[in-house]
């Protein structure tokens, strides 16, 4: 069923788990991710990122996502990931999304606050949940993403969210989700992961009325993700490790085939692998050991 992210987050907080937020840029991903959420029996958000617009325009993606969300047996929020300008976000709102991220994290704090408040004034009364970001998410995407350069990953602390800024931002905007930078990266994590849990807990204690978000779950060991959940993370964006999972298997199938390979067969194989990987990730987000 189609759901409001703010309500999902309340339940996640009460029961110490996290809402996984997964991009579904095609129908294979969409079907696999929703089937996985139904298997694990956990609410999720499905995302369309603004930078995916060249790949699948939002006018095509969102109606499809809404249709699948409505037919699902678990609550699903249809979400704009990394909305970068108001025009795109308003288009998404008219299409019927139930939550949006407005990412003005590259602006100085005061301007970030002003922009997010402007959006809340426009859409707050529609019951649309709002996510924003303070701090910087370093980028290590496997492919070049338009407008995003790879970041220097030698010292992740330079990207960290300032706790005081997070507090000021939440007090002045009242956003539903604040995404913070505390050691994760966009794309695949490389090297020895080291989430800064004390920083997360400090920010959590300063922002008691806001749910905290973590982007870049891929490559972070599951026990560190669960530590982050138990320390207050309520929304986890997770995509690269799910989306890259089918490729090695598909390559093997193609290489070992005697003749032409049907695309529908490859699509079915990919869907099964995305499903299995997503089930695994959602069980981590469900955090059942900590809830028992
Ligand atoms: Zn992100």
Tab-separated table of C-alpha atoms and ligand atoms in Angstrom:
chain	number	residue	atom	x	y	z
A	1	UNK	CA	0.000	0.000	0.000
A	2	UNK	CA	1.092	3.546	-0.619
A	3	UNK	CA	2.291	5.067	2.647
A	4	UNK	CA	3.535	8.246	4.247
A	5	UNK	CA	7.228	8.124	5.109
A	6	UNK	CA	6.739	10.156	8.303
A	7	UNK	CA	4.423	7.461	9.672
A	8	UNK	CA	6.797	4.686	8.647
A	9	UNK	CA	9.615	6.440	10.484
A	10	UNK	CA	7.576	6.650	13.678
A	11	UNK	CA	7.136	2.885	13.641
A	12	UNK	CA	10.829	2.366	12.839
A	13	UNK	CA	11.786	4.536	15.805
A	14	UNK	CA	9.405	2.728	18.152
A	15	UNK	CA	10.705	-0.681	17.115
A	16	UNK	CA	14.402	0.131	16.534
A	17	UNK	CA	14.719	-0.674	12.834
A	18	UNK	CA	15.417	1.335	9.660
A	19	UNK	CA	13.432	2.047	6.518
A	20	UNK	CA	15.494	0.974	3.513
A	21	UNK	CA	15.335	3.476	0.686
A	22	UNK	CA	16.134	1.791	-2.609
A	23	UNK	CA	16.291	3.183	-6.149
A	24	UNK	CA	14.153	1.304	-8.659
A	25	UNK	CA	15.169	2.710	-12.067
A	26	UNK	CA	13.488	-0.033	-14.110
A	27	UNK	CA	10.665	-2.511	-13.820
A	28	UNK	CA	12.981	-5.434	-13.001
A	29	UNK	CA	14.333	-3.619	-9.931
A	30	UNK	CA	10.873	-2.425	-8.985
A	31	UNK	CA	9.353	-5.912	-9.000
A	32	UNK	CA	12.340	-7.509	-7.257
A	33	UNK	CA	12.627	-4.891	-4.501
A	34	UNK	CA	8.921	-4.920	-3.690
A	35	UNK	CA	8.802	-8.723	-3.674
A	36	UNK	CA	11.756	-8.688	-1.254
A	37	UNK	CA	10.010	-6.206	1.072
A	38	UNK	CA	6.931	-8.444	1.061
A	39	UNK	CA	9.054	-11.511	1.837
A	40	UNK	CA	10.775	-9.789	4.788
A	41	UNK	CA	7.540	-7.998	5.729
A	42	UNK	CA	9.052	-4.561	6.224
A	43	UNK	CA	8.020	-1.092	4.965
A	44	UNK	CA	10.382	0.552	2.468
A	45	UNK	CA	10.729	3.607	0.285
A	46	UNK	CA	11.359	3.241	-3.443
A	47	UNK	CA	13.319	6.071	-5.018
A	48	UNK	CA	13.676	7.944	-8.246
A	49	UNK	CA	16.813	10.110	-8.123
A	50	UNK	CA	16.878	13.303	-10.142
A	51	UNK	CA	20.135	12.210	-11.779
A	52	UNK	CA	18.321	9.100	-13.089
A	53	UNK	CA	16.034	11.295	-15.174
A	54	UNK	CA	18.174	10.826	-18.302
A	55	UNK	CA	17.903	7.074	-17.852
A	56	UNK	CA	14.182	6.921	-17.055
A	57	UNK	CA	12.200	10.180	-17.015
A	58	UNK	CA	10.288	10.786	-13.819
A	59	UNK	CA	7.023	11.028	-15.798
A	60	UNK	CA	7.454	7.359	-16.696
A	61	UNK	CA	9.039	6.094	-13.477
A	62	UNK	CA	6.755	7.551	-10.819
A	63	UNK	CA	3.350	6.389	-12.201
A	64	UNK	CA	4.785	2.878	-12.457
A	65	UNK	CA	6.236	3.046	-8.935
A	66	UNK	CA	2.930	4.311	-7.528
A	67	UNK	CA	1.022	1.510	-9.219
A	68	UNK	CA	3.293	-1.169	-7.757
A	69	UNK	CA	3.344	0.492	-4.330
A	70	UNK	CA	-0.460	0.594	-4.164
A	71	UNK	CA	-0.712	-3.103	-5.015
A	72	UNK	CA	1.914	-4.176	-2.477
A	73	UNK	CA	1.064	-5.891	0.814
A	74	UNK	CA	3.655	-3.773	2.708
A	75	UNK	CA	3.603	0.026	3.234
A	76	UNK	CA	5.709	1.797	0.603
A	77	UNK	CA	6.613	5.450	0.226
A	78	UNK	CA	7.377	6.646	-3.318
A	79	UNK	CA	10.281	9.024	-2.922
A	80	UNK	CA	12.360	11.579	-4.818
A	81	UNK	CA	16.028	10.916	-4.050
A	82	UNK	CA	18.441	13.871	-4.237
A	83	UNK	CA	16.005	16.365	-5.714
A	84	UNK	CA	18.269	19.233	-6.724
A	85	UNK	CA	15.840	21.925	-7.849
A	86	UNK	CA	12.333	23.025	-7.008
A	87	UNK	CA	11.019	22.575	-10.559
A	88	UNK	CA	11.862	18.874	-10.545
A	89	UNK	CA	10.458	18.379	-7.060
A	90	UNK	CA	7.166	20.102	-7.873
A	91	UNK	CA	6.833	17.941	-10.975
A	92	UNK	CA	7.298	14.883	-8.746
A	93	UNK	CA	4.702	16.171	-6.285
A	94	UNK	CA	2.168	16.617	-9.086
A	95	UNK	CA	2.896	13.044	-10.178
A	96	UNK	CA	1.954	11.843	-6.681
A	97	UNK	CA	5.155	11.018	-4.756
A	98	UNK	CA	4.686	10.748	-0.986
A	99	UNK	CA	8.119	11.957	0.107
A	100	UNK	CA	10.954	14.032	-1.303
A	101	UNK	CA	14.571	14.718	-0.554
A	102	UNK	CA	15.561	18.285	-1.305
A	103	UNK	CA	19.348	18.234	-1.353
A	104	UNK	CA	20.764	21.711	-0.856
A	105	UNK	CA	23.725	20.403	1.149
A	106	UNK	CA	26.164	22.175	-1.160
A	107	UNK	CA	24.782	25.560	-0.001
A	108	UNK	CA	25.831	27.382	3.178
A	109	UNK	CA	23.678	26.378	6.176
A	110	UNK	CA	21.463	29.476	6.164
A	111	UNK	CA	20.631	29.062	2.464
A	112	UNK	CA	20.063	25.332	2.878
A	113	UNK	CA	17.593	26.139	5.688
A	114	UNK	CA	15.849	28.837	3.626
A	115	UNK	CA	15.450	26.586	0.577
A	116	UNK	CA	14.094	23.640	2.557
A	117	UNK	CA	11.657	25.924	4.425
A	118	UNK	CA	10.470	27.270	1.077
A	119	UNK	CA	9.668	23.721	-0.038
A	120	UNK	CA	7.939	22.905	3.250
A	121	UNK	CA	5.746	25.995	2.884
A	122	UNK	CA	4.739	24.792	-0.582
A	123	UNK	CA	4.079	21.109	0.087
A	124	UNK	CA	3.943	20.633	3.869
A	125	UNK	CA	0.133	20.863	3.914
A	126	UNK	CA	-0.063	18.006	1.387
A	127	UNK	CA	1.344	15.573	3.940
A	128	UNK	CA	4.506	14.971	1.950
A	129	UNK	CA	7.464	13.951	4.101
A	130	UNK	CA	10.655	15.946	3.569
A	131	UNK	CA	14.253	14.794	3.753
A	132	UNK	CA	17.222	17.163	3.667
A	133	UNK	CA	20.962	16.880	4.132
A	134	UNK	CA	23.582	18.715	6.165
A	135	UNK	CA	27.220	17.828	5.562
A	136	UNK	CA	28.568	16.251	2.376
A	137	UNK	CA	28.245	12.726	1.043
A	138	UNK	CA	31.540	11.789	-0.601
A	139	UNK	CA	31.118	10.084	-3.965
A	140	UNK	CA	32.573	6.769	-5.100
A	141	UNK	CA	30.024	5.681	-7.728
A	142	UNK	CA	31.095	2.840	-10.055
A	143	UNK	CA	30.172	4.894	-13.104
A	144	UNK	CA	30.616	8.540	-13.808
A	145	UNK	CA	27.405	10.250	-12.679
A	146	UNK	CA	26.492	13.453	-14.425
A	147	UNK	CA	27.518	16.425	-12.337
A	148	UNK	CA	29.226	14.339	-9.677
A	149	UNK	CA	32.960	13.903	-9.538
A	150	UNK	CA	34.680	11.221	-7.533
A	151	UNK	CA	35.675	12.461	-4.109
A	152	UNK	CA	39.023	12.203	-2.388
A	153	UNK	CA	38.353	9.420	0.130
A	154	UNK	CA	41.634	9.624	2.053
A	155	UNK	CA	40.032	11.423	5.017
A	156	UNK	CA	36.255	11.066	5.339
A	157	UNK	CA	36.121	13.315	8.397
A	158	UNK	CA	36.340	16.396	6.150
A	159	UNK	CA	32.811	15.514	4.910
A	160	UNK	CA	31.275	14.965	8.362
A	161	UNK	CA	28.110	16.738	9.411
A	162	UNK	CA	28.697	19.364	12.080
A	163	UNK	CA	26.454	18.437	15.060
A	164	UNK	CA	25.656	22.054	15.884
A	165	UNK	CA	24.640	22.736	12.279
A	166	UNK	CA	22.413	19.635	12.317
A	167	UNK	CA	20.733	20.881	15.481
A	168	UNK	CA	20.130	24.371	14.091
A	169	UNK	CA	18.852	22.933	10.812
A	170	UNK	CA	16.342	20.606	12.490
A	171	UNK	CA	15.113	23.239	14.942
A	172	UNK	CA	14.539	25.778	12.183
A	173	UNK	CA	13.038	23.515	9.515
A	174	UNK	CA	11.351	20.617	11.335
A	175	UNK	CA	12.213	18.224	8.484
A	176	UNK	CA	11.125	14.601	8.797
A	177	UNK	CA	14.525	13.147	7.854
A	178	UNK	CA	17.975	14.666	8.097
A	179	UNK	CA	20.660	12.787	6.207
A	180	UNK	CA	24.030	13.127	7.836
A	181	UNK	CA	27.584	12.320	6.854
A	182	UNK	CA	29.413	10.206	9.429
A	183	UNK	CA	31.688	7.984	7.388
A	184	UNK	CA	29.621	6.395	4.619
A	185	UNK	CA	30.152	7.127	0.905
A	186	UNK	CA	27.924	7.115	-2.163
A	187	UNK	CA	28.635	4.043	-4.286
A	188	UNK	CA	30.674	1.125	-2.953
A	189	UNK	CA	32.639	1.463	0.244
A	190	UNK	CA	36.314	0.744	-0.278
A	191	UNK	CA	38.937	-0.051	2.314
A	192	UNK	CA	38.288	-0.420	6.000
A	193	UNK	CA	34.851	0.979	6.858
A	194	UNK	CA	34.751	3.106	9.937
A	195	UNK	CA	31.387	4.687	10.644
A	196	UNK	CA	31.699	7.372	13.300
A	197	UNK	CA	29.061	6.065	15.718
A	198	UNK	CA	29.890	8.558	18.539
A	199	UNK	CA	29.283	11.424	16.061
A	200	UNK	CA	25.967	9.834	15.012
A	201	UNK	CA	24.898	9.535	18.655
A	202	UNK	CA	25.884	13.111	19.360
A	203	UNK	CA	23.761	14.334	16.435
A	204	UNK	CA	20.891	12.048	17.457
A	205	UNK	CA	20.832	13.545	20.958
A	206	UNK	CA	20.778	17.089	19.513
A	207	UNK	CA	17.930	16.346	17.054
A	208	UNK	CA	15.339	14.443	19.114
A	209	UNK	CA	12.373	15.222	16.844
A	210	UNK	CA	14.027	14.266	13.558
A	211	UNK	CA	14.742	10.873	12.005
A	212	UNK	CA	18.341	10.531	10.855
A	213	UNK	CA	19.231	9.151	7.438
A	214	UNK	CA	22.342	7.396	6.184
A	215	UNK	CA	23.170	7.259	2.482
A	216	UNK	CA	25.664	4.895	0.899
A	217	UNK	CA	24.934	1.634	2.723
A	218	UNK	CA	26.677	-0.484	0.052
A	219	UNK	CA	29.916	-2.066	1.189
A	220	UNK	CA	29.438	-1.198	4.868
A	221	UNK	CA	29.587	-4.445	6.893
A	222	UNK	CA	26.162	-5.455	8.137
A	223	UNK	CA	27.179	-5.323	11.795
A	224	UNK	CA	28.209	-1.661	11.383
A	225	UNK	CA	24.887	-0.888	9.699
A	226	UNK	CA	23.054	-2.484	12.616
A	227	UNK	CA	25.150	-0.515	15.080
A	228	UNK	CA	24.130	2.648	13.202
A	229	UNK	CA	20.456	1.609	13.394
A	230	UNK	CA	20.694	0.937	17.113
A	231	UNK	CA	22.351	4.366	17.498
A	232	UNK	CA	19.493	6.184	15.767
A	233	UNK	CA	19.641	5.800	11.970
A	234	UNK	CA	16.050	5.376	10.717
A	235	UNK	CA	16.413	5.588	6.917
A	236	UNK	CA	19.137	3.873	4.927
A	237	UNK	CA	19.719	4.516	1.222
A	238	UNK	CA	21.045	1.358	-0.319
A	239	UNK	CA	21.489	0.807	-4.023
A	240	UNK	CA	24.900	0.108	-5.607
A	241	UNK	CA	25.485	-3.320	-4.056
A	242	UNK	CA	21.964	-4.385	-5.077
A	243	UNK	CA	22.191	-2.995	-8.594
A	244	UNK	CA	25.612	-4.460	-9.368
A	245	UNK	CA	24.790	-7.908	-7.943
A	246	UNK	CA	23.398	-9.532	-11.154
A	247	UNK	CA	26.233	-8.597	-13.549
A	248	UNK	CA	28.783	-11.373	-12.807
A	249	UNK	CA	26.070	-14.033	-13.048
A	250	UNK	CA	24.678	-12.624	-16.302
A	251	UNK	CA	28.163	-12.407	-17.819
A	252	UNK	CA	28.731	-16.082	-16.968
A	253	UNK	CA	25.375	-17.076	-18.509
A	254	UNK	CA	26.145	-15.213	-21.724
A	255	UNK	CA	29.693	-16.570	-21.953
A	256	UNK	CA	28.594	-20.153	-21.408
A	257	UNK	CA	25.602	-20.096	-23.786
A	258	UNK	CA	25.763	-22.198	-26.965
A	259	UNK	CA	23.781	-19.719	-29.037
A	260	UNK	CA	21.709	-16.527	-28.800
A	261	UNK	CA	20.423	-15.648	-25.328
A	262	UNK	CA	16.956	-14.244	-24.869
A	263	UNK	CA	16.780	-10.929	-23.044
A	264	UNK	CA	13.693	-11.997	-21.079
A	265	UNK	CA	15.727	-14.846	-19.622
A	266	UNK	CA	18.515	-12.479	-18.569
A	267	UNK	CA	15.932	-10.127	-17.089
A	268	UNK	CA	14.385	-12.964	-15.066
A	269	UNK	CA	17.805	-14.050	-13.801
A	270	UNK	CA	18.666	-10.465	-12.866
A	271	UNK	CA	15.353	-10.052	-11.058
A	272	UNK	CA	16.007	-13.167	-8.955
A	273	UNK	CA	19.471	-11.950	-7.919
A	274	UNK	CA	18.248	-8.428	-7.088
A	275	UNK	CA	15.452	-10.015	-5.062
A	276	UNK	CA	17.852	-12.214	-3.076
A	277	UNK	CA	20.300	-9.389	-2.399
A	278	UNK	CA	17.477	-7.074	-1.324
A	279	UNK	CA	16.042	-9.692	1.046
A	280	UNK	CA	19.483	-9.908	2.662
A	281	UNK	CA	19.740	-6.116	3.038
A	282	UNK	CA	16.200	-5.763	4.362
A	283	UNK	CA	16.818	-8.387	7.042
A	284	UNK	CA	19.744	-6.215	8.208
A	285	UNK	CA	17.502	-3.119	8.248
A	286	UNK	CA	14.855	-5.023	10.196
A	287	UNK	CA	17.448	-5.376	12.974
A	288	UNK	CA	15.570	-8.255	14.595
A	289	UNK	CA	18.365	-9.366	16.921
A	290	UNK	CA	18.332	-5.916	18.566
A	291	UNK	CA	14.540	-5.949	18.775
A	292	UNK	CA	14.295	-9.345	20.455
B	1	LIG	ZN1	22.402	9.832	-1.502
